Amino acid sequence: MSRNFLEQRIIKAGIELSERNVEVKGAPITADSIRMLRVKTMSPGLQAMYSIIGLSMIGISIWIYAEVPHNMMISLVMMIGGVGNLVFAGNGKPKQVSQLEDKVDLMDLTGEIVSQFVKMMDEKRNSEG
């Protein structure tokens, strides 16, 4: 079944949590442990758009600083705005999964995380032995 970017990010974070739990203490994950995860909620397309805008603002501010005399303040403000866009895009508006319960089915995602993790561990075990 095709998943949206938000569900894919939750599944990826859940698999990473499962790996950490197995390495550290061997505790299984539950829906409550998934609710505590923080995932990026900004779509990849929107992140790319903010990155492109940020890089453009930085490029234009460098050009203004180099070509237009006595306009350091304008270029500095544009540089700060460009860096802010890049940071915002990289951060991706993280939210806790518990705030997203109305958008995703946590029980279904928990089952998907466990099945993918078990499949991955089986493949590891088969490749080692």
Short mmCIF file of C-alpha atoms in Angstrom, two decimals:
data_model
loop_
_atom_site.label_atom_id
_atom_site.label_comp_id
_atom_site.label_asym_id
_atom_site.label_seq_id
_atom_site.Cartn_x
_atom_site.Cartn_y
_atom_site.Cartn_z
CA MET A 1 0.00 0.00 0.00
CA SER A 2 1.29 3.43 -0.90
CA ARG A 3 2.06 5.65 2.08
CA ASN A 4 2.32 9.42 2.24
CA PHE A 5 5.54 11.12 3.30
CA LEU A 6 4.35 11.56 6.88
CA GLU A 7 3.62 7.86 7.37
CA GLN A 8 6.93 6.93 5.72
CA ARG A 9 8.83 9.20 8.11
CA ILE A 10 7.01 7.73 11.11
CA ILE A 11 7.82 4.20 9.93
CA LYS A 12 11.49 5.11 9.41
CA ALA A 13 11.72 6.71 12.87
CA GLY A 14 9.98 3.69 14.42
CA ILE A 15 12.43 1.27 12.79
CA GLU A 16 15.36 3.35 14.09
CA LEU A 17 13.77 3.31 17.56
CA SER A 18 13.40 -0.47 17.34
CA GLU A 19 17.06 -0.84 16.40
CA ARG A 20 18.14 1.30 19.34
CA ASN A 21 15.90 -0.67 21.72
CA VAL A 22 17.32 -3.98 20.52
CA GLU A 23 20.91 -2.75 20.86
CA VAL A 24 20.39 -1.20 24.30
CA LYS A 25 17.81 -3.15 26.24
CA GLY A 26 15.79 -5.39 23.96
CA ALA A 27 12.46 -3.75 24.82
CA PRO A 28 9.72 -3.95 22.19
CA ILE A 29 8.10 -0.80 20.85
CA THR A 30 4.47 0.01 21.46
CA ALA A 31 2.04 2.58 20.14
CA ASP A 32 2.92 4.75 23.16
CA SER A 33 6.61 4.74 22.27
CA ILE A 34 5.70 5.74 18.71
CA ARG A 35 3.55 8.60 20.03
CA MET A 36 6.66 10.06 21.68
CA LEU A 37 8.66 10.21 18.42
CA ARG A 38 9.23 13.53 16.66
CA VAL A 39 9.07 13.57 12.87
CA LYS A 40 9.32 16.23 10.18
CA THR A 41 5.86 17.27 9.00
CA MET A 42 6.89 19.47 6.08
CA SER A 43 6.57 17.77 2.69
CA PRO A 44 9.79 17.13 0.74
CA GLY A 45 8.59 19.42 -2.07
CA LEU A 46 8.02 22.28 0.36
CA GLN A 47 11.42 21.67 1.95
CA ALA A 48 13.04 21.84 -1.50
CA MET A 49 11.19 25.07 -2.28
CA TYR A 50 12.36 26.71 0.96
CA SER A 51 15.92 25.52 0.27
CA ILE A 52 15.90 26.97 -3.25
CA ILE A 53 14.49 30.28 -2.01
CA GLY A 54 17.10 30.40 0.78
CA LEU A 55 19.99 29.67 -1.58
CA SER A 56 18.67 32.28 -4.03
CA MET A 57 18.47 34.89 -1.29
CA ILE A 58 22.02 34.10 -0.18
CA GLY A 59 23.29 34.32 -3.77
CA ILE A 60 21.53 37.63 -4.40
CA SER A 61 22.81 39.05 -1.11
CA ILE A 62 26.39 38.12 -2.03
CA TRP A 63 25.92 39.74 -5.43
CA ILE A 64 24.48 42.90 -3.83
CA TYR A 65 27.39 43.06 -1.38
CA ALA A 66 29.95 42.66 -4.17
CA GLU A 67 28.38 44.89 -6.82
CA VAL A 68 26.45 47.66 -5.10
CA PRO A 69 28.55 50.03 -3.00
CA HIS A 70 27.41 51.00 0.51
CA ASN A 71 24.59 48.45 0.75
CA MET A 72 25.95 46.07 3.34
CA MET A 73 22.80 46.31 5.44
CA ILE A 74 20.55 45.17 2.60
CA SER A 75 22.81 42.24 1.80
CA LEU A 76 23.09 41.30 5.47
CA VAL A 77 19.31 41.25 5.92
CA MET A 78 18.90 39.13 2.78
CA MET A 79 21.67 36.79 3.96
CA ILE A 80 19.95 36.30 7.32
CA GLY A 81 16.64 35.66 5.54
CA GLY A 82 18.28 33.10 3.24
CA VAL A 83 19.96 31.29 6.10
CA GLY A 84 16.66 31.33 7.98
CA ASN A 85 14.91 29.69 5.02
CA LEU A 86 17.60 27.01 4.82
CA VAL A 87 17.36 26.28 8.54
CA PHE A 88 13.56 26.16 8.38
CA ALA A 89 13.70 23.76 5.41
CA GLY A 90 16.25 21.54 7.13
CA ASN A 91 14.28 21.47 10.36
CA GLY A 92 11.07 20.50 8.56
CA LYS A 93 8.57 21.60 11.26
CA PRO A 94 9.02 18.63 13.60
CA LYS A 95 6.00 17.55 15.62
CA GLN A 96 5.39 14.76 18.05
CA VAL A 97 3.46 11.87 16.55
CA SER A 98 0.84 12.20 19.29
CA GLN A 99 -0.15 15.55 17.74
CA LEU A 100 -0.70 13.82 14.38
CA GLU A 101 -3.04 11.05 15.54
CA ASP A 102 -5.96 12.47 13.56
CA LYS A 103 -3.91 12.23 10.33
CA VAL A 104 -2.41 8.73 10.73
CA ASP A 105 -3.52 5.33 12.02
CA LEU A 106 -0.99 4.53 14.75
CA MET A 107 -2.01 0.91 15.19
CA ASP A 108 -1.57 0.25 11.48
CA LEU A 109 1.79 2.05 11.51
CA THR A 110 2.93 0.10 14.59
CA GLY A 111 2.17 -3.16 12.80
CA GLU A 112 4.01 -1.94 9.69
CA ILE A 113 7.05 -0.88 11.74
CA VAL A 114 7.22 -4.22 13.54
CA SER A 115 6.82 -6.25 10.35
CA GLN A 116 9.49 -4.25 8.49
CA PHE A 117 11.85 -4.45 11.47
CA VAL A 118 11.39 -8.21 11.81
CA LYS A 119 11.96 -8.62 8.08
CA MET A 120 15.13 -6.53 8.28
CA MET A 121 16.44 -8.52 11.27
CA ASP A 122 15.70 -11.81 9.47
CA GLU A 123 17.66 -10.61 6.44
CA LYS A 124 20.57 -9.61 8.71
CA ARG A 125 20.51 -12.97 10.45
CA ASN A 126 20.39 -14.87 7.15
CA SER A 127 23.26 -12.85 5.65
CA GLU A 128 25.46 -13.41 8.72
CA GLY A 129 24.80 -17.13 9.05
#
